[in-house]
Amino acid sequence: MAASLSSSLRACCAVAALVAAGFALSGCAGVSETIAPGFADPAKYELYDCKQLEGERKALAARTAELQKLMDKAETGAGGAVVSELAYRNDYVAVRGSAQLADDAWRSNRCRETPPNAAPAAAVPQRPDIKPAPKR
């Protein structure tokens, strides 16, 4: 009787410890959102104009999506969650931090998206044909 009481008490303690560990580790998932700007240079986008910011934001969004796909793919294999965390999490957090800072600069500059069907402006006007002077 004492042995069964002792083993059931151990089982309850083990379950309680696993639940507590689950709650403790679930808090780590949200940490990257608050720490993300700490992995990027806060002054990087201060001097960017809207056109530069637009290109940078698109590149950062593409890189974030690429890293997310790699992390999802890694998690499908055996031990994939560990591989995903070790291989891709730091890059993912750094890119997310840069994206947050680029978005902040975008808002502070009051930038607007370029319409997708807008024709690019001519960068350099064309020179008219210049003919050489007649010889004397």
PDB file of N, CA, C and O in Angstrom, residues 17-65:
ATOM      1  N   ALA A  17       5.662  18.712 -12.605  1.00  0.00           N
ATOM      2  CA  ALA A  17       6.932  19.283 -13.062  1.00  0.00           C
ATOM      3  C   ALA A  17       6.923  19.499 -14.574  1.00  0.00           C
ATOM      4  O   ALA A  17       7.416  20.514 -15.073  1.00  0.00           O
ATOM      5  N   LEU A  18       6.355  18.539 -15.319  1.00  0.00           N
ATOM      6  CA  LEU A  18       6.267  18.698 -16.773  1.00  0.00           C
ATOM      7  C   LEU A  18       5.364  19.865 -17.161  1.00  0.00           C
ATOM      8  O   LEU A  18       5.673  20.618 -18.082  1.00  0.00           O
ATOM      9  N   VAL A  19       4.265  20.026 -16.455  1.00  0.00           N
ATOM     10  CA  VAL A  19       3.358  21.146 -16.741  1.00  0.00           C
ATOM     11  C   VAL A  19       4.056  22.473 -16.435  1.00  0.00           C
ATOM     12  O   VAL A  19       3.983  23.429 -17.213  1.00  0.00           O
ATOM     13  N   ALA A  20       4.756  22.525 -15.315  1.00  0.00           N
ATOM     14  CA  ALA A  20       5.482  23.757 -14.956  1.00  0.00           C
ATOM     15  C   ALA A  20       6.567  24.060 -15.984  1.00  0.00           C
ATOM     16  O   ALA A  20       6.760  25.219 -16.376  1.00  0.00           O
ATOM     17  N   ALA A  21       7.282  23.038 -16.435  1.00  0.00           N
ATOM     18  CA  ALA A  21       8.312  23.245 -17.447  1.00  0.00           C
ATOM     19  C   ALA A  21       7.698  23.717 -18.759  1.00  0.00           C
ATOM     20  O   ALA A  21       8.257  24.568 -19.446  1.00  0.00           O
ATOM     21  N   GLY A  22       6.540  23.174 -19.100  1.00  0.00           N
ATOM     22  CA  GLY A  22       5.848  23.614 -20.311  1.00  0.00           C
ATOM     23  C   GLY A  22       5.478  25.086 -20.247  1.00  0.00           C
ATOM     24  O   GLY A  22       5.646  25.823 -21.221  1.00  0.00           O
ATOM     25  N   PHE A  23       4.963  25.520 -19.096  1.00  0.00           N
ATOM     26  CA  PHE A  23       4.621  26.933 -18.944  1.00  0.00           C
ATOM     27  C   PHE A  23       5.866  27.810 -19.001  1.00  0.00           C
ATOM     28  O   PHE A  23       5.868  28.880 -19.613  1.00  0.00           O
ATOM     29  N   ALA A  24       6.934  27.352 -18.379  1.00  0.00           N
ATOM     30  CA  ALA A  24       8.169  28.141 -18.381  1.00  0.00           C
ATOM     31  C   ALA A  24       8.745  28.263 -19.788  1.00  0.00           C
ATOM     32  O   ALA A  24       9.193  29.334 -20.191  1.00  0.00           O
ATOM     33  N   LEU A  25       8.734  27.167 -20.539  1.00  0.00           N
ATOM     34  CA  LEU A  25       9.294  27.212 -21.886  1.00  0.00           C
ATOM     35  C   LEU A  25       8.378  27.913 -22.880  1.00  0.00           C
ATOM     36  O   LEU A  25       8.849  28.452 -23.873  1.00  0.00           O
ATOM     37  N   SER A  26       7.088  27.927 -22.628  1.00  0.00           N
ATOM     38  CA  SER A  26       6.186  28.616 -23.558  1.00  0.00           C
ATOM     39  C   SER A  26       6.416  30.120 -23.535  1.00  0.00           C
ATOM     40  O   SER A  26       6.162  30.809 -24.518  1.00  0.00           O
ATOM     41  N   GLY A  27       6.932  30.627 -22.455  1.00  0.00           N
ATOM     42  CA  GLY A  27       7.264  32.044 -22.384  1.00  0.00           C
ATOM     43  C   GLY A  27       8.418  32.419 -23.289  1.00  0.00           C
ATOM     44  O   GLY A  27       8.543  33.553 -23.719  1.00  0.00           O
ATOM     45  N   CYS A  28       9.265  31.468 -23.627  1.00  0.00           N
ATOM     46  CA  CYS A  28      10.418  31.734 -24.497  1.00  0.00           C
ATOM     47  C   CYS A  28      10.001  32.038 -25.928  1.00  0.00           C
ATOM     48  O   CYS A  28      10.722  32.694 -26.655  1.00  0.00           O
ATOM     49  N   ALA A  29       8.845  31.560 -26.342  1.00  0.00           N
ATOM     50  CA  ALA A  29       8.405  31.785 -27.718  1.00  0.00           C
ATOM     51  C   ALA A  29       8.144  33.257 -27.980  1.00  0.00           C
ATOM     52  O   ALA A  29       8.388  33.751 -29.072  1.00  0.00           O
ATOM     53  N   GLY A  30       7.666  33.989 -27.006  1.00  0.00           N
ATOM     54  CA  GLY A  30       7.368  35.401 -27.192  1.00  0.00           C
ATOM     55  C   GLY A  30       8.549  36.316 -26.944  1.00  0.00           C
ATOM     56  O   GLY A  30       8.494  37.493 -27.248  1.00  0.00           O
ATOM     57  N   VAL A  31       9.609  35.798 -26.389  1.00  0.00           N
ATOM     58  CA  VAL A  31      10.764  36.625 -26.056  1.00  0.00           C
ATOM     59  C   VAL A  31      11.395  37.221 -27.310  1.00  0.00           C
ATOM     60  O   VAL A  31      11.822  38.356 -27.319  1.00  0.00           O
ATOM     61  N   SER A  32      11.427  36.463 -28.394  1.00  0.00           N
ATOM     62  CA  SER A  32      12.114  36.936 -29.595  1.00  0.00           C
ATOM     63  C   SER A  32      11.472  38.189 -30.172  1.00  0.00           C
ATOM     64  O   SER A  32      12.135  38.987 -30.798  1.00  0.00           O
ATOM     65  N   GLU A  33      10.179  38.376 -29.965  1.00  0.00           N
ATOM     66  CA  GLU A  33       9.505  39.568 -30.487  1.00  0.00           C
ATOM     67  C   GLU A  33       9.944  40.826 -29.745  1.00  0.00           C
ATOM     68  O   GLU A  33      10.039  41.892 -30.330  1.00  0.00           O
ATOM     69  N   THR A  34      10.208  40.697 -28.453  1.00  0.00           N
ATOM     70  CA  THR A  34      10.598  41.879 -27.692  1.00  0.00           C
ATOM     71  C   THR A  34      12.103  42.124 -27.755  1.00  0.00           C
ATOM     72  O   THR A  34      12.552  43.245 -27.614  1.00  0.00           O
ATOM     73  N   ILE A  35      12.875  41.076 -27.981  1.00  0.00           N
ATOM     74  CA  ILE A  35      14.322  41.212 -28.037  1.00  0.00           C
ATOM     75  C   ILE A  35      14.806  41.493 -29.449  1.00  0.00           C
ATOM     76  O   ILE A  35      15.909  41.973 -29.651  1.00  0.00           O
ATOM     77  N   ALA A  36      13.983  41.228 -30.450  1.00  0.00           N
ATOM     78  CA  ALA A  36      14.394  41.327 -31.853  1.00  0.00           C
ATOM     79  C   ALA A  36      15.109  42.633 -32.196  1.00  0.00           C
ATOM     80  O   ALA A  36      16.150  42.600 -32.858  1.00  0.00           O
ATOM     81  N   PRO A  37      14.626  43.808 -31.777  1.00  0.00           N
ATOM     82  CA  PRO A  37      15.355  45.039 -32.131  1.00  0.00           C
ATOM     83  C   PRO A  37      16.748  45.105 -31.515  1.00  0.00           C
ATOM     84  O   PRO A  37      17.598  45.840 -31.996  1.00  0.00           O
ATOM     85  N   GLY A  38      17.010  44.328 -30.478  1.00  0.00           N
ATOM     86  CA  GLY A  38      18.327  44.308 -29.869  1.00  0.00           C
ATOM     87  C   GLY A  38      19.377  43.660 -30.753  1.00  0.00           C
ATOM     88  O   GLY A  38      20.567  43.819 -30.528  1.00  0.00           O
ATOM     89  N   PHE A  39      18.953  42.919 -31.771  1.00  0.00           N
ATOM     90  CA  PHE A  39      19.872  42.239 -32.677  1.00  0.00           C
ATOM     91  C   PHE A  39      20.172  43.065 -33.926  1.00  0.00           C
ATOM     92  O   PHE A  39      20.838  42.582 -34.826  1.00  0.00           O
ATOM     93  N   ALA A  40      19.655  44.277 -34.009  1.00  0.00           N
ATOM     94  CA  ALA A  40      19.850  45.110 -35.201  1.00  0.00           C
ATOM     95  C   ALA A  40      20.337  46.495 -34.780  1.00  0.00           C
ATOM     96  O   ALA A  40      20.090  46.944 -33.670  1.00  0.00           O
ATOM     97  N   ASP A  41      21.015  47.165 -35.703  1.00  0.00           N
ATOM     98  CA  ASP A  41      21.529  48.508 -35.459  1.00  0.00           C
ATOM     99  C   ASP A  41      20.386  49.517 -35.536  1.00  0.00           C
ATOM    100  O   ASP A  41      19.779  49.676 -36.598  1.00  0.00           O
ATOM    101  N   PRO A  42      20.071  50.206 -34.447  1.00  0.00           N
ATOM    102  CA  PRO A  42      18.933  51.129 -34.461  1.00  0.00           C
ATOM    103  C   PRO A  42      19.116  52.338 -35.380  1.00  0.00           C
ATOM    104  O   PRO A  42      18.147  52.945 -35.808  1.00  0.00           O
ATOM    105  N   ALA A  43      20.336  52.691 -35.711  1.00  0.00           N
ATOM    106  CA  ALA A  43      20.581  53.861 -36.566  1.00  0.00           C
ATOM    107  C   ALA A  43      20.736  53.488 -38.035  1.00  0.00           C
ATOM    108  O   ALA A  43      20.987  54.363 -38.862  1.00  0.00           O
ATOM    109  N   LYS A  44      20.591  52.229 -38.380  1.00  0.00           N
ATOM    110  CA  LYS A  44      20.865  51.786 -39.746  1.00  0.00           C
ATOM    111  C   LYS A  44      19.974  52.473 -40.776  1.00  0.00           C
ATOM    112  O   LYS A  44      20.426  52.819 -41.855  1.00  0.00           O
ATOM    113  N   TYR A  45      18.724  52.694 -40.457  1.00  0.00           N
ATOM    114  CA  TYR A  45      17.772  53.215 -41.439  1.00  0.00           C
ATOM    115  C   TYR A  45      17.458  54.700 -41.266  1.00  0.00           C
ATOM    116  O   TYR A  45      16.568  55.214 -41.922  1.00  0.00           O
ATOM    117  N   GLU A  46      18.193  55.400 -40.415  1.00  0.00           N
ATOM    118  CA  GLU A  46      17.909  56.815 -40.173  1.00  0.00           C
ATOM    119  C   GLU A  46      18.060  57.676 -41.422  1.00  0.00           C
ATOM    120  O   GLU A  46      17.297  58.609 -41.624  1.00  0.00           O
ATOM    121  N   LEU A  47      19.038  57.395 -42.249  1.00  0.00           N
ATOM    122  CA  LEU A  47      19.311  58.238 -43.412  1.00  0.00           C
ATOM    123  C   LEU A  47      18.744  57.671 -44.712  1.00  0.00           C
ATOM    124  O   LEU A  47      19.014  58.210 -45.781  1.00  0.00           O
ATOM    125  N   TYR A  48      17.972  56.603 -44.634  1.00  0.00           N
ATOM    126  CA  TYR A  48      17.362  56.017 -45.833  1.00  0.00           C
ATOM    127  C   TYR A  48      16.189  56.880 -46.278  1.00  0.00           C
ATOM    128  O   TYR A  48      15.439  57.407 -45.458  1.00  0.00           O
ATOM    129  N   ASP A  49      16.027  57.026 -47.590  1.00  0.00           N
ATOM    130  CA  ASP A  49      14.831  57.695 -48.096  1.00  0.00           C
ATOM    131  C   ASP A  49      13.762  56.626 -48.339  1.00  0.00           C
ATOM    132  O   ASP A  49      13.992  55.431 -48.156  1.00  0.00           O
ATOM    133  N   CYS A  50      12.585  57.060 -48.764  1.00  0.00           N
ATOM    134  CA  CYS A  50      11.453  56.142 -48.907  1.00  0.00           C
ATOM    135  C   CYS A  50      11.717  55.049 -49.948  1.00  0.00           C
ATOM    136  O   CYS A  50      11.334  53.895 -49.756  1.00  0.00           O
ATOM    137  N   LYS A  51      12.383  55.412 -51.033  1.00  0.00           N
ATOM    138  CA  LYS A  51      12.659  54.429 -52.080  1.00  0.00           C
ATOM    139  C   LYS A  51      13.594  53.343 -51.560  1.00  0.00           C
ATOM    140  O   LYS A  51      13.397  52.147 -51.822  1.00  0.00           O
ATOM    141  N   GLN A  52      14.628  53.742 -50.822  1.00  0.00           N
ATOM    142  CA  GLN A  52      15.552  52.769 -50.245  1.00  0.00           C
ATOM    143  C   GLN A  52      14.855  51.901 -49.206  1.00  0.00           C
ATOM    144  O   GLN A  52      15.080  50.693 -49.147  1.00  0.00           O
ATOM    145  N   LEU A  53      14.024  52.522 -48.387  1.00  0.00           N
ATOM    146  CA  LEU A  53      13.298  51.767 -47.362  1.00  0.00           C
ATOM    147  C   LEU A  53      12.342  50.752 -47.980  1.00  0.00           C
ATOM    148  O   LEU A  53      12.180  49.646 -47.463  1.00  0.00           O
ATOM    149  N   GLU A  54      11.718  51.130 -49.085  1.00  0.00           N
ATOM    150  CA  GLU A  54      10.776  50.218 -49.731  1.00  0.00           C
ATOM    151  C   GLU A  54      11.492  48.949 -50.207  1.00  0.00           C
ATOM    152  O   GLU A  54      11.034  47.832 -49.966  1.00  0.00           O
ATOM    153  N   GLY A  55      12.631  49.126 -50.836  1.00  0.00           N
ATOM    154  CA  GLY A  55      13.407  47.969 -51.284  1.00  0.00           C
ATOM    155  C   GLY A  55      13.913  47.129 -50.122  1.00  0.00           C
ATOM    156  O   GLY A  55      13.883  45.894 -50.164  1.00  0.00           O
ATOM    157  N   GLU A  56      14.370  47.781 -49.080  1.00  0.00           N
ATOM    158  CA  GLU A  56      14.881  47.081 -47.903  1.00  0.00           C
ATOM    159  C   GLU A  56      13.774  46.300 -47.198  1.00  0.00           C
ATOM    160  O   GLU A  56      13.983  45.160 -46.780  1.00  0.00           O
ATOM    161  N   ARG A  57      12.610  46.901 -47.076  1.00  0.00           N
ATOM    162  CA  ARG A  57      11.485  46.211 -46.426  1.00  0.00           C
ATOM    163  C   ARG A  57      11.072  44.977 -47.219  1.00  0.00           C
ATOM    164  O   ARG A  57      10.766  43.931 -46.641  1.00  0.00           O
ATOM    165  N   LYS A  58      11.081  45.070 -48.549  1.00  0.00           N
ATOM    166  CA  LYS A  58      10.728  43.908 -49.374  1.00  0.00           C
ATOM    167  C   LYS A  58      11.765  42.807 -49.218  1.00  0.00           C
ATOM    168  O   LYS A  58      11.428  41.630 -49.116  1.00  0.00           O
ATOM    169  N   ALA A  59      13.045  43.183 -49.203  1.00  0.00           N
ATOM    170  CA  ALA A  59      14.107  42.190 -49.045  1.00  0.00           C
ATOM    171  C   ALA A  59      14.027  41.520 -47.671  1.00  0.00           C
ATOM    172  O   ALA A  59      14.207  40.297 -47.557  1.00  0.00           O
ATOM    173  N   LEU A  60      13.752  42.295 -46.640  1.00  0.00           N
ATOM    174  CA  LEU A  60      13.644  41.729 -45.296  1.00  0.00           C
ATOM    175  C   LEU A  60      12.429  40.804 -45.176  1.00  0.00           C
ATOM    176  O   LEU A  60      12.497  39.770 -44.514  1.00  0.00           O
ATOM    177  N   ALA A  61      11.331  41.176 -45.810  1.00  0.00           N
ATOM    178  CA  ALA A  61      10.141  40.317 -45.790  1.00  0.00           C
ATOM    179  C   ALA A  61      10.418  38.995 -46.502  1.00  0.00           C
ATOM    180  O   ALA A  61      10.010  37.926 -46.032  1.00  0.00           O
ATOM    181  N   ALA A  62      11.136  39.059 -47.614  1.00  0.00           N
ATOM    182  CA  ALA A  62      11.477  37.829 -48.347  1.00  0.00           C
ATOM    183  C   ALA A  62      12.409  36.955 -47.518  1.00  0.00           C
ATOM    184  O   ALA A  62      12.231  35.730 -47.465  1.00  0.00           O
ATOM    185  N   ARG A  63      13.381  37.561 -46.856  1.00  0.00           N
ATOM    186  CA  ARG A  63      14.319  36.786 -46.026  1.00  0.00           C
ATOM    187  C   ARG A  63      13.601  36.177 -44.831  1.00  0.00           C
ATOM    188  O   ARG A  63      13.875  35.037 -44.452  1.00  0.00           O
ATOM    189  N   THR A  64      12.677  36.915 -44.220  1.00  0.00           N
ATOM    190  CA  THR A  64      11.906  36.382 -43.105  1.00  0.00           C
ATOM    191  C   THR A  64      11.090  35.179 -43.543  1.00  0.00           C
ATOM    192  O   THR A  64      11.063  34.152 -42.851  1.00  0.00           O
ATOM    193  N   ALA A  65      10.439  35.280 -44.686  1.00  0.00           N
ATOM    194  CA  ALA A  65       9.646  34.162 -45.198  1.00  0.00           C
ATOM    195  C   ALA A  65      10.534  32.960 -45.505  1.00  0.00           C
ATOM    196  O   ALA A  65      10.166  31.813 -45.215  1.00  0.00           O
TER     197      ALA A  65
END
